[in-house]
mmCIF file of C-alpha atoms and ligand atoms in Angstrom:
data_model
loop_
_atom_site.group_PDB
_atom_site.id
_atom_site.type_symbol
_atom_site.label_atom_id
_atom_site.label_comp_id
_atom_site.label_asym_id
_atom_site.label_seq_id
_atom_site.Cartn_x
_atom_site.Cartn_y
_atom_site.Cartn_z
ATOM 1 C CA MET A 742 107.197 127.591 76.506
ATOM 2 C CA ASN A 743 106.996 123.488 75.844
ATOM 3 C CA ILE A 744 107.264 121.820 79.512
ATOM 4 C CA LEU A 745 107.898 118.010 79.669
ATOM 5 C CA VAL A 746 106.201 116.030 82.559
ATOM 6 C CA ILE A 747 107.464 112.979 83.299
ATOM 7 C CA ASN A 748 105.702 110.382 85.743
ATOM 8 C CA CYS A 749 108.311 107.622 86.067
ATOM 9 C CA GLY A 750 107.784 104.353 88.091
ATOM 10 C CA SER A 751 109.755 101.811 88.611
ATOM 11 C CA SER A 752 109.689 99.797 85.404
ATOM 12 C CA SER A 753 107.472 102.286 83.469
ATOM 13 C CA LEU A 754 107.471 106.093 82.280
ATOM 14 C CA LYS A 755 104.917 107.903 81.273
ATOM 15 C CA PHE A 756 105.372 111.283 79.842
ATOM 16 C CA GLN A 757 103.394 114.299 78.150
ATOM 17 C CA LEU A 758 105.185 117.266 76.130
ATOM 18 C CA ILE A 759 102.568 120.327 76.927
ATOM 19 C CA ASP A 760 102.434 123.674 75.531
ATOM 20 C CA SER A 761 101.864 125.856 78.188
ATOM 21 C CA ASP A 762 100.219 128.515 75.975
ATOM 22 C CA THR A 763 97.994 126.466 74.551
ATOM 23 C CA GLU A 764 97.764 124.199 77.412
ATOM 24 C CA GLU A 765 97.220 121.084 74.548
ATOM 25 C CA ALA A 766 99.506 117.883 74.636
ATOM 26 C CA LEU A 767 101.894 118.172 71.878
ATOM 27 C CA GLY A 768 102.265 114.481 72.351
ATOM 28 C CA LYS A 769 102.157 111.681 74.644
ATOM 29 C CA GLY A 770 103.556 108.120 75.384
ATOM 30 C CA LEU A 771 104.767 105.443 77.872
ATOM 31 C CA CYS A 772 108.030 103.369 77.964
ATOM 32 C CA ASP A 773 106.766 100.380 79.917
ATOM 33 C CA ARG A 774 109.012 97.454 81.110
ATOM 34 C CA ILE A 775 112.130 98.963 81.843
ATOM 35 C CA GLY A 776 114.929 96.660 82.586
ATOM 36 C CA ILE A 777 112.409 93.539 81.600
ATOM 37 C CA PRO A 778 112.405 91.447 78.640
ATOM 38 C CA GLY A 779 109.582 92.578 76.377
ATOM 39 C CA SER A 780 110.368 96.547 76.738
ATOM 40 C CA PHE A 781 108.974 98.899 74.248
ATOM 41 C CA ILE A 782 108.007 102.543 73.763
ATOM 42 C CA SER A 783 104.853 104.190 72.712
ATOM 43 C CA PHE A 784 104.312 107.740 71.734
ATOM 44 C CA THR A 785 101.274 109.290 70.367
ATOM 45 C CA PRO A 786 101.963 113.075 68.382
ATOM 46 C CA ARG A 787 99.013 115.220 68.712
ATOM 47 C CA GLY A 788 96.563 114.471 65.850
ATOM 48 C CA LYS A 789 98.277 111.139 64.865
ATOM 49 C CA ASP A 790 98.215 107.428 65.601
ATOM 50 C CA LYS A 791 99.979 105.693 68.298
ATOM 51 C CA ILE A 792 103.606 104.552 67.383
ATOM 52 C CA THR A 793 104.760 101.625 69.061
ATOM 53 C CA LYS A 794 108.508 100.111 68.946
ATOM 54 C CA GLU A 795 109.700 97.174 70.961
ATOM 55 C CA THR A 796 113.373 97.956 71.778
ATOM 56 C CA GLU A 797 115.511 97.238 74.472
ATOM 57 C CA ILE A 798 115.400 99.839 77.448
ATOM 58 C CA LYS A 799 117.867 98.701 79.773
ATOM 59 C CA ASP A 800 117.338 101.564 82.491
ATOM 60 C CA HIS A 801 115.490 104.701 83.175
ATOM 61 C CA ASN A 802 118.615 106.885 81.102
ATOM 62 C CA ASP A 803 117.591 104.735 78.335
ATOM 63 C CA ALA A 804 114.169 105.343 78.345
ATOM 64 C CA ILE A 805 114.338 109.424 78.654
ATOM 65 C CA ARG A 806 116.806 108.583 75.757
ATOM 66 C CA LEU A 807 114.061 107.092 73.757
ATOM 67 C CA VAL A 808 111.595 110.060 74.926
ATOM 68 C CA ILE A 809 113.938 112.597 73.696
ATOM 69 C CA GLU A 810 114.450 110.869 69.873
ATOM 70 C CA ALA A 811 110.632 110.254 69.912
ATOM 71 C CA LEU A 812 109.911 114.026 70.645
ATOM 72 C CA THR A 813 112.484 115.040 68.185
ATOM 73 C CA ASP A 814 112.271 112.871 65.378
ATOM 74 C CA PRO A 815 112.349 114.273 61.849
ATOM 75 C CA GLU A 816 109.246 112.608 60.565
ATOM 76 C CA THR A 817 106.916 111.536 63.425
ATOM 77 C CA GLY A 818 108.674 113.994 66.198
ATOM 78 C CA VAL A 819 106.676 117.182 67.709
ATOM 79 C CA VAL A 820 109.426 119.675 68.310
ATOM 80 C CA SER A 821 112.774 119.985 66.393
ATOM 81 C CA SER A 822 115.449 119.792 68.601
ATOM 82 C CA LEU A 823 115.606 119.711 72.800
ATOM 83 C CA SER A 824 115.831 123.490 72.846
ATOM 84 C CA GLU A 825 112.216 123.540 72.730
ATOM 85 C CA ILE A 826 111.976 121.992 75.845
ATOM 86 C CA GLY A 827 111.754 124.809 78.061
ATOM 87 C CA ALA A 828 111.650 122.525 81.375
ATOM 88 C CA VAL A 829 110.512 119.526 83.000
ATOM 89 C CA GLY A 830 108.082 118.585 85.677
ATOM 90 C CA HIS A 831 108.450 115.503 87.382
ATOM 91 C CA ARG A 832 105.666 113.651 89.232
ATOM 92 C CA ILE A 833 106.989 112.798 93.013
ATOM 93 C CA VAL A 834 104.490 110.886 94.995
ATOM 94 C CA HIS A 835 105.777 111.568 98.599
ATOM 95 C CA GLY A 836 107.058 115.025 99.854
ATOM 96 C CA GLY A 837 106.376 114.391 103.779
ATOM 97 C CA GLU A 838 106.373 117.251 105.366
ATOM 98 C CA LYS A 839 109.300 118.774 103.807
ATOM 99 C CA PHE A 840 107.165 120.210 100.736
ATOM 100 C CA ASN A 841 104.337 122.032 100.787
ATOM 101 C CA ARG A 842 104.364 122.975 96.994
ATOM 102 C CA ALA A 843 106.366 122.189 94.079
ATOM 103 C CA THR A 844 110.038 123.314 93.948
ATOM 104 C CA ILE A 845 112.459 123.583 91.440
ATOM 105 C CA ILE A 846 115.021 120.391 91.733
ATOM 106 C CA ASN A 847 118.681 120.967 93.011
ATOM 107 C CA GLU A 848 120.784 118.828 95.245
ATOM 108 C CA GLU A 849 119.360 119.814 98.144
ATOM 109 C CA VAL A 850 116.076 118.992 97.103
ATOM 110 C CA ILE A 851 117.249 115.707 95.893
ATOM 111 C CA LYS A 852 118.327 114.751 99.566
ATOM 112 C CA ALA A 853 115.107 116.147 100.973
ATOM 113 C CA ILE A 854 113.073 113.912 98.758
ATOM 114 C CA GLU A 855 115.149 110.985 99.282
ATOM 115 C CA GLU A 856 114.461 111.378 103.115
ATOM 116 C CA CYS A 857 111.193 111.064 102.517
ATOM 117 C CA ASN A 858 111.393 107.554 100.848
ATOM 118 C CA ASP A 859 110.586 105.874 103.918
ATOM 119 C CA LEU A 860 106.959 106.721 103.560
ATOM 120 C CA ALA A 861 107.215 106.003 100.149
ATOM 121 C CA PRO A 862 109.277 103.233 99.279
ATOM 122 C CA LEU A 863 108.002 101.729 96.005
ATOM 123 C CA HIS A 864 107.443 105.374 94.428
ATOM 124 C CA ASN A 865 109.919 108.015 95.643
ATOM 125 C CA PRO A 866 112.972 106.097 94.602
ATOM 126 C CA ALA A 867 111.454 105.479 91.023
ATOM 127 C CA ASN A 868 110.339 108.972 90.713
ATOM 128 C CA LEU A 869 114.317 110.015 91.486
ATOM 129 C CA ILE A 870 115.586 107.602 89.034
ATOM 130 C CA GLY A 871 113.684 109.638 86.322
ATOM 131 C CA VAL A 872 114.891 112.934 87.735
ATOM 132 C CA LYS A 873 118.204 111.860 87.657
ATOM 133 C CA ALA A 874 118.108 110.685 84.294
ATOM 134 C CA CYS A 875 116.404 113.683 82.812
ATOM 135 C CA MET A 876 119.695 115.557 84.515
ATOM 136 C CA ASP A 877 122.175 113.670 82.930
ATOM 137 C CA LEU A 878 120.614 114.201 79.440
ATOM 138 C CA MET A 879 119.009 117.512 79.653
ATOM 139 C CA LYS A 880 121.757 119.725 81.839
ATOM 140 C CA ASP A 881 120.314 122.820 80.826
ATOM 141 C CA THR A 882 116.898 122.193 81.348
ATOM 142 C CA PRO A 883 115.306 123.346 84.460
ATOM 143 C CA MET A 884 113.605 120.514 86.600
ATOM 144 C CA VAL A 885 110.774 120.858 88.791
ATOM 145 C CA ALA A 886 109.115 118.609 91.131
ATOM 146 C CA VAL A 887 105.394 118.548 91.516
ATOM 147 C CA PHE A 888 104.467 116.470 94.600
ATOM 148 C CA ASP A 889 101.143 114.319 95.245
ATOM 149 C CA THR A 890 101.319 115.155 98.633
ATOM 150 C CA ALA A 891 101.679 119.071 98.727
ATOM 151 C CA PHE A 892 98.037 120.017 98.143
ATOM 152 C CA HIS A 893 97.056 118.348 101.521
ATOM 153 C CA GLN A 894 99.636 120.415 103.484
ATOM 154 C CA THR A 895 97.022 122.349 104.653
ATOM 155 C CA MET A 896 95.302 120.059 106.781
ATOM 156 C CA PRO A 897 95.062 121.060 110.266
ATOM 157 C CA GLU A 898 96.290 119.359 112.954
ATOM 158 C CA GLU A 899 92.772 117.680 114.069
ATOM 159 C CA ALA A 900 92.450 116.005 110.564
ATOM 160 C CA TYR A 901 96.038 114.861 110.113
ATOM 161 C CA LEU A 902 97.044 113.677 113.324
ATOM 162 C CA TYR A 903 95.982 109.705 114.338
ATOM 163 C CA GLY A 904 95.117 108.651 117.369
ATOM 164 C CA LEU A 905 98.412 107.134 118.544
ATOM 165 C CA PRO A 906 100.841 107.880 121.013
ATOM 166 C CA TYR A 907 102.168 111.502 120.107
ATOM 167 C CA GLU A 908 105.693 110.593 120.311
ATOM 168 C CA TYR A 909 105.254 108.342 116.841
ATOM 169 C CA TYR A 910 104.252 111.912 115.151
ATOM 170 C CA GLU A 911 107.218 113.208 116.732
ATOM 171 C CA LYS A 912 109.872 110.250 115.737
ATOM 172 C CA TYR A 913 108.477 108.878 112.910
ATOM 173 C CA ARG A 914 106.019 111.771 111.337
ATOM 174 C CA ILE A 915 103.505 109.067 111.235
ATOM 175 C CA ARG A 916 100.586 111.191 110.404
ATOM 176 C CA ARG A 917 97.741 111.659 107.270
ATOM 177 C CA TYR A 918 99.487 113.138 104.343
ATOM 178 C CA GLY A 919 97.084 112.543 101.556
ATOM 179 C CA PHE A 920 97.753 111.717 98.003
ATOM 180 C CA HIS A 921 96.310 112.592 94.256
ATOM 181 C CA GLY A 922 97.456 116.075 95.643
ATOM 182 C CA THR A 923 97.450 117.720 91.844
ATOM 183 C CA SER A 924 94.116 115.889 90.643
ATOM 184 C CA HIS A 925 92.397 117.644 93.838
ATOM 185 C CA ASP A 926 94.183 120.906 93.458
ATOM 186 C CA PHE A 927 93.495 120.878 89.541
ATOM 187 C CA VAL A 928 89.395 119.550 89.952
ATOM 188 C CA SER A 929 89.018 121.768 93.034
ATOM 189 C CA HIS A 930 89.949 125.146 91.006
ATOM 190 C CA ALA A 931 87.875 124.151 87.950
ATOM 191 C CA CYS A 932 84.940 123.463 90.440
ATOM 192 C CA ALA A 933 85.003 126.756 91.572
ATOM 193 C CA ASP A 934 85.112 128.247 87.960
ATOM 194 C CA LEU A 935 82.132 126.364 87.452
ATOM 195 C CA LEU A 936 80.514 127.128 90.717
ATOM 196 C CA GLY A 937 81.224 131.200 89.653
ATOM 197 C CA LYS A 938 82.426 131.615 93.474
ATOM 198 C CA PRO A 939 85.797 132.614 94.562
ATOM 199 C CA TYR A 940 88.319 129.561 95.359
ATOM 200 C CA GLU A 941 88.654 131.334 98.383
ATOM 201 C CA GLU A 942 85.397 131.387 99.723
ATOM 202 C CA ALA A 943 83.830 127.799 98.194
ATOM 203 C CA LYS A 944 83.065 124.693 100.422
ATOM 204 C CA ILE A 945 84.282 121.870 97.845
ATOM 205 C CA ILE A 946 84.182 118.002 97.846
ATOM 206 C CA VAL A 947 86.412 116.639 95.476
ATOM 207 C CA CYS A 948 85.959 112.551 94.755
ATOM 208 C CA HIS A 949 88.920 111.281 92.937
ATOM 209 C CA LEU A 950 87.440 107.805 92.147
ATOM 210 C CA GLY A 951 89.605 105.797 90.165
ATOM 211 C CA ASN A 952 91.586 102.748 90.303
ATOM 212 C CA GLY A 953 93.302 104.432 93.494
ATOM 213 C CA ALA A 954 90.685 106.494 94.682
ATOM 214 C CA SER A 955 90.516 109.390 97.534
ATOM 215 C CA ILE A 956 88.206 112.492 98.724
ATOM 216 C CA SER A 957 89.184 115.559 99.626
ATOM 217 C CA ALA A 958 87.446 118.589 101.522
ATOM 218 C CA VAL A 959 88.229 121.974 100.184
ATOM 219 C CA LYS A 960 87.302 125.000 102.177
ATOM 220 C CA ASP A 961 88.121 128.614 101.622
ATOM 221 C CA GLY A 962 90.959 127.497 99.085
ATOM 222 C CA LYS A 963 92.645 125.024 101.558
ATOM 223 C CA CYS A 964 92.492 121.320 101.772
ATOM 224 C CA VAL A 965 91.269 120.579 105.270
ATOM 225 C CA ASP A 966 90.819 116.803 105.253
ATOM 226 C CA THR A 967 91.509 113.838 102.829
ATOM 227 C CA SER A 968 90.724 109.785 103.077
ATOM 228 C CA MET A 969 94.020 108.455 102.106
ATOM 229 C CA GLY A 970 96.598 108.660 104.824
ATOM 230 C CA MET A 971 100.271 108.089 105.367
ATOM 231 C CA THR A 972 99.995 105.515 102.362
ATOM 232 C CA PRO A 973 97.523 105.520 99.874
ATOM 233 C CA LEU A 974 95.796 102.249 101.584
ATOM 234 C CA GLU A 975 93.508 104.546 103.894
ATOM 235 C CA GLY A 976 90.133 105.500 103.078
ATOM 236 C CA LEU A 977 87.824 104.312 100.249
ATOM 237 C CA ILE A 978 87.138 100.943 99.138
ATOM 238 C CA MET A 979 89.394 100.722 95.911
ATOM 239 C CA GLY A 980 89.924 98.295 93.181
ATOM 240 C CA THR A 981 92.300 96.376 94.921
ATOM 241 C CA ARG A 982 92.985 97.978 98.299
ATOM 242 C CA SER A 983 90.958 97.686 101.239
ATOM 243 C CA GLY A 984 90.857 101.259 102.539
ATOM 244 C CA ASP A 985 89.780 101.629 106.149
ATOM 245 C CA LEU A 986 89.539 98.606 108.451
ATOM 246 C CA ASP A 987 89.593 97.744 112.069
ATOM 247 C CA PRO A 988 93.593 97.447 112.395
ATOM 248 C CA ALA A 989 92.707 94.410 114.901
ATOM 249 C CA ILE A 990 91.979 92.372 111.372
ATOM 250 C CA LEU A 991 95.388 91.970 110.611
ATOM 251 C CA GLU A 992 96.806 90.034 113.663
ATOM 252 C CA PHE A 993 93.472 88.124 113.554
ATOM 253 C CA LEU A 994 94.175 87.058 109.918
ATOM 254 C CA CYS A 995 97.906 86.536 109.909
ATOM 255 C CA ASP A 996 97.124 83.853 113.062
ATOM 256 C CA LYS A 997 94.369 82.286 110.932
ATOM 257 C CA GLU A 998 95.693 81.910 107.293
ATOM 258 C CA GLY A 999 99.560 82.140 108.643
ATOM 259 C CA PHE A 1000 100.547 85.674 106.801
ATOM 260 C CA ASP A 1001 103.702 87.687 107.710
ATOM 261 C CA ILE A 1002 102.965 91.552 107.939
ATOM 262 C CA HIS A 1003 104.393 91.706 104.700
ATOM 263 C CA GLU A 1004 101.979 89.114 102.853
ATOM 264 C CA MET A 1005 99.163 90.405 104.899
ATOM 265 C CA LEU A 1006 99.518 94.003 103.221
ATOM 266 C CA LYS A 1007 100.009 92.091 100.021
ATOM 267 C CA VAL A 1008 96.479 91.363 100.416
ATOM 268 C CA LEU A 1009 95.285 94.634 101.757
ATOM 269 C CA ASN A 1010 96.978 96.140 98.633
ATOM 270 C CA LYS A 1011 96.063 93.731 96.112
ATOM 271 C CA LYS A 1012 93.597 91.463 96.437
ATOM 272 C CA SER A 1013 91.044 93.654 98.482
ATOM 273 C CA GLY A 1014 88.860 96.666 97.834
ATOM 274 C CA VAL A 1015 86.176 95.581 94.792
ATOM 275 C CA PHE A 1016 88.249 93.237 93.275
ATOM 276 C CA GLY A 1017 88.299 91.096 96.713
ATOM 277 C CA LEU A 1018 84.697 91.964 97.633
ATOM 278 C CA SER A 1019 83.735 90.536 94.337
ATOM 279 C CA SER A 1020 85.096 87.142 94.980
ATOM 280 C CA GLY A 1021 88.303 88.174 92.416
ATOM 281 C CA PHE A 1022 85.740 88.451 89.522
ATOM 282 C CA SER A 1023 87.073 92.124 88.793
ATOM 283 C CA SER A 1024 88.923 95.576 89.971
ATOM 284 C CA ASP A 1025 87.162 96.994 87.010
ATOM 285 C CA PHE A 1026 84.015 99.074 87.428
ATOM 286 C CA ARG A 1027 82.982 98.493 83.671
ATOM 287 C CA ASP A 1028 83.191 94.555 84.385
ATOM 288 C CA LEU A 1029 81.090 95.212 87.675
ATOM 289 C CA GLU A 1030 78.522 97.371 85.701
ATOM 290 C CA ALA A 1031 77.986 94.509 83.546
ATOM 291 C CA GLY A 1032 78.003 92.180 86.613
ATOM 292 C CA CYS A 1033 75.367 94.017 88.092
ATOM 293 C CA LYS A 1034 73.078 94.614 85.142
ATOM 294 C CA GLU A 1035 73.364 90.831 84.979
ATOM 295 C CA GLY A 1036 72.163 90.761 88.553
ATOM 296 C CA LYS A 1037 75.505 89.106 89.788
ATOM 297 C CA ALA A 1038 75.424 89.089 93.573
ATOM 298 C CA ASN A 1039 79.554 89.380 93.454
ATOM 299 C CA SER A 1040 79.463 92.841 91.364
ATOM 300 C CA ILE A 1041 76.170 94.170 93.449
ATOM 301 C CA ARG A 1042 77.882 94.027 96.963
ATOM 302 C CA ALA A 1043 81.374 95.205 95.483
ATOM 303 C CA VAL A 1044 79.218 98.418 94.294
ATOM 304 C CA LYS A 1045 77.170 98.786 96.684
ATOM 305 C CA ALA A 1046 79.755 98.883 99.406
ATOM 306 C CA PHE A 1047 81.985 101.318 97.222
ATOM 307 C CA SER A 1048 79.219 103.635 96.730
ATOM 308 C CA TYR A 1049 78.331 103.522 100.652
ATOM 309 C CA ARG A 1050 81.907 104.263 101.938
ATOM 310 C CA VAL A 1051 82.515 107.056 99.581
ATOM 311 C CA ALA A 1052 78.715 108.577 101.103
ATOM 312 C CA LYS A 1053 80.110 108.297 104.249
ATOM 313 C CA TYR A 1054 83.024 109.860 103.410
ATOM 314 C CA VAL A 1055 81.185 112.706 101.529
ATOM 315 C CA GLY A 1056 79.058 113.041 104.681
ATOM 316 C CA ALA A 1057 81.790 113.287 107.353
ATOM 317 C CA TYR A 1058 83.627 116.005 104.855
ATOM 318 C CA ILE A 1059 80.082 118.248 105.075
ATOM 319 C CA ALA A 1060 80.319 118.092 108.692
ATOM 320 C CA ALA A 1061 84.163 118.827 108.760
ATOM 321 C CA MET A 1062 83.372 121.891 106.486
ATOM 322 C CA ASN A 1063 80.051 122.893 108.100
ATOM 323 C CA GLY A 1064 78.296 122.701 104.910
ATOM 324 C CA VAL A 1065 79.185 122.395 101.126
ATOM 325 C CA ASP A 1066 78.543 124.265 98.032
ATOM 326 C CA ALA A 1067 79.553 121.783 95.390
ATOM 327 C CA ILE A 1068 81.134 117.993 95.006
ATOM 328 C CA ALA A 1069 82.865 117.081 91.930
ATOM 329 C CA PHE A 1070 83.462 113.735 90.669
ATOM 330 C CA THR A 1071 86.384 112.826 88.538
ATOM 331 C CA ALA A 1072 88.958 110.217 87.444
ATOM 332 C CA GLY A 1073 88.149 106.686 85.807
ATOM 333 C CA ILE A 1074 85.226 105.626 87.785
ATOM 334 C CA GLY A 1075 84.021 109.278 88.761
ATOM 335 C CA GLU A 1076 84.151 110.477 85.027
ATOM 336 C CA ASN A 1077 82.640 107.556 83.847
ATOM 337 C CA THR A 1078 80.369 105.603 85.780
ATOM 338 C CA CYS A 1079 76.995 107.553 85.742
ATOM 339 C CA PHE A 1080 75.159 104.765 87.973
ATOM 340 C CA VAL A 1081 77.812 104.731 90.575
ATOM 341 C CA ARG A 1082 77.492 108.398 90.819
ATOM 342 C CA LYS A 1083 73.646 108.048 90.857
ATOM 343 C CA MET A 1084 74.020 105.537 93.707
ATOM 344 C CA ILE A 1085 76.246 107.855 95.847
ATOM 345 C CA LEU A 1086 74.366 110.719 95.386
ATOM 346 C CA GLU A 1087 71.254 108.997 96.547
ATOM 347 C CA TYR A 1088 72.435 109.442 100.063
ATOM 348 C CA PHE A 1089 72.140 112.973 100.212
ATOM 349 C CA GLY A 1090 68.592 113.667 99.237
ATOM 350 C CA TYR A 1091 68.231 115.003 102.511
ATOM 351 C CA MET A 1092 70.682 117.881 101.759
ATOM 352 C CA GLY A 1093 68.359 118.735 98.666
ATOM 353 C CA ILE A 1094 70.634 117.099 96.179
ATOM 354 C CA THR A 1095 68.886 116.118 93.059
ATOM 355 C CA LEU A 1096 70.088 114.673 89.994
ATOM 356 C CA ASP A 1097 69.792 115.583 86.577
ATOM 357 C CA GLU A 1098 69.060 112.222 85.340
ATOM 358 C CA GLU A 1099 70.108 113.005 81.640
ATOM 359 C CA ALA A 1100 73.072 115.172 82.224
ATOM 360 C CA ASN A 1101 74.458 112.261 84.283
ATOM 361 C CA GLN A 1102 74.405 110.362 81.088
ATOM 362 C CA LYS A 1103 77.109 112.586 79.515
ATOM 363 C CA ARG A 1104 80.815 112.230 79.708
ATOM 364 C CA GLY A 1105 83.974 113.454 78.609
ATOM 365 C CA GLU A 1106 83.907 117.216 79.287
ATOM 366 C CA ASP A 1107 83.117 119.547 82.783
ATOM 367 C CA ILE A 1108 79.316 119.287 83.199
ATOM 368 C CA MET A 1109 76.835 119.779 85.981
ATOM 369 C CA ILE A 1110 74.938 116.812 86.746
ATOM 370 C CA SER A 1111 72.574 118.632 89.324
ATOM 371 C CA THR A 1112 69.435 120.007 88.471
ATOM 372 C CA PRO A 1113 69.518 124.073 88.675
ATOM 373 C CA ASP A 1114 67.396 123.908 91.766
ATOM 374 C CA SER A 1115 69.862 121.527 93.658
ATOM 375 C CA LYS A 1116 70.815 123.163 96.920
ATOM 376 C CA VAL A 1117 74.431 121.537 97.009
ATOM 377 C CA LYS A 1118 75.623 121.592 92.671
ATOM 378 C CA VAL A 1119 77.453 118.623 91.548
ATOM 379 C CA PHE A 1120 79.931 118.366 88.723
ATOM 380 C CA VAL A 1121 81.877 115.894 86.631
ATOM 381 C CA ILE A 1122 85.257 117.476 85.760
ATOM 382 C CA PRO A 1123 87.648 115.175 83.810
ATOM 383 C CA THR A 1124 91.279 115.573 85.650
ATOM 384 C CA ASN A 1125 94.080 116.424 83.978
ATOM 385 C CA GLU A 1126 97.353 115.754 86.410
ATOM 386 C CA GLU A 1127 99.663 116.286 83.503
ATOM 387 C CA LEU A 1128 98.476 119.849 82.787
ATOM 388 C CA SER A 1129 98.465 120.473 86.478
ATOM 389 C CA ILE A 1130 102.094 119.461 86.886
ATOM 390 C CA ALA A 1131 102.467 122.044 83.716
ATOM 391 C CA ARG A 1132 101.110 124.635 85.320
ATOM 392 C CA GLN A 1133 102.981 124.276 88.209
ATOM 393 C CA THR A 1134 106.176 123.806 86.650
ATOM 394 C CA LEU A 1135 105.358 127.213 84.732
ATOM 395 C CA GLU A 1136 104.617 128.933 87.620
ATOM 396 C CA LEU A 1137 107.692 128.336 89.452
ATOM 397 C CA LEU A 1138 110.091 129.276 86.531
HETATM 398 P P1 ADP B 495 94.497 104.934 88.279
HETATM 399 O O1 ADP B 495 95.138 106.536 87.652
HETATM 400 O O2 ADP B 495 94.443 105.176 89.529
HETATM 401 O O3 ADP B 495 94.880 103.932 87.456
HETATM 402 P P2 ADP B 495 92.079 105.729 86.570
HETATM 403 O O4 ADP B 495 91.614 107.059 87.265
HETATM 404 O O5 ADP B 495 92.307 105.466 85.302
HETATM 405 O O6 ADP B 495 92.849 104.921 87.743
HETATM 406 O O7 ADP B 495 90.665 104.867 86.190
HETATM 407 C C1 ADP B 495 90.856 103.644 86.281
HETATM 408 C C2 ADP B 495 89.280 102.983 86.386
HETATM 409 O O8 ADP B 495 88.234 103.583 86.230
HETATM 410 C C3 ADP B 495 89.296 101.502 85.761
HETATM 411 O O9 ADP B 495 89.668 100.711 86.557
HETATM 412 C C4 ADP B 495 87.513 101.419 85.564
HETATM 413 O O10 ADP B 495 87.016 100.645 86.836
HETATM 414 C C5 ADP B 495 87.083 102.851 85.415
HETATM 415 N N1 ADP B 495 86.657 103.200 84.446
HETATM 416 C C6 ADP B 495 87.767 103.813 83.278
HETATM 417 N N2 ADP B 495 86.679 103.945 82.014
HETATM 418 C C7 ADP B 495 85.785 103.417 82.046
HETATM 419 C C8 ADP B 495 84.412 103.479 81.366
HETATM 420 N N3 ADP B 495 84.383 104.131 80.478
HETATM 421 N N4 ADP B 495 83.514 103.175 82.135
HETATM 422 C C9 ADP B 495 83.194 102.454 83.431
HETATM 423 N N5 ADP B 495 84.186 102.778 84.226
HETATM 424 C C10 ADP B 495 85.594 103.127 83.695
#
């Protein structure tokens, strides 16, 4: 069956058509600047060049219409008609406590997702616009919601509760939810396979290090902790997000800089992380790596702080699981930045982790980067969130 995977933001829509038999993407693309001047669609059919068309995209219905046109185009399309698309899997950011797995979308599910909007006001409403546009234009095609938060719903209370008055959890469901669930799910399963251990018996730490970054601890087939919290701001130092900090800093900085709370949050989300630490040099590890090689102090301090924070979380999760069998690195930085992996793993010499320097230079495939005698195995596993969404969609149908 061909499954269309949709990841819809407020002004962009990413899509991929996946053949579930071969698990290959038949085509993938992006509608960008939806509702904004300069909108365009780009589409790459498998094995062919990218086609980009500048065209007015008024709203998400327009975008979905263009996606269907691109996929079914007689010359450059990848299917001959809409009937060859068996289902649509939608990425939904926040499922709150209502969803601990993917679910078939109906009116009731849409309502329940809307009830989670408060928890992800920038993402969930945009995700739902995509769902509704697809439902309008593909009336007979089943739709499935796959949540970023669902994988982490197995966390025990001691991991998901904050040290706040309990009434705030009761009244507002303020707790740790975690994100990047489809990636942590996909990579932890692949890691157990590479380890040659049943998923239900393995202790795995997944480091999803992209522009947004999070770590999860997966024990006996269940996520037991993760670094992102009620929102994706908590945890690691990220591209532009601060991650953990003393909450009293917020009041202090608001007083000193004259920020209101919204401006403060903008600083924490958009101007912090390695971007802020490098004094605004870059949030991209390609630039930071070059900066480190040139001996630039701004890049060195940012990368060191990033790596140290990752190592601290890995250490904490080894304690949380009372051991670890394997550590997996994934996402843009985790898959590509070997010098950062090396910096992180150097903190774990005491655990008997030894790095295979040559293997650590490779990229683009599942690979073990620890030496055969390393007590804990370390892998690089390219993530594939779209395939994970397609698999979950198929499983439900
Ligand atoms: P997100 O999905 O959160 O936007 P990605 O997983 O795509 O993030 O990761 C993006 C980041 O990965 C970039 O900002 C960059 O820091 C890093 N990255 C991507 N490719 C490379 C590369 N070839 N070498 C070093 N870093 C890379």
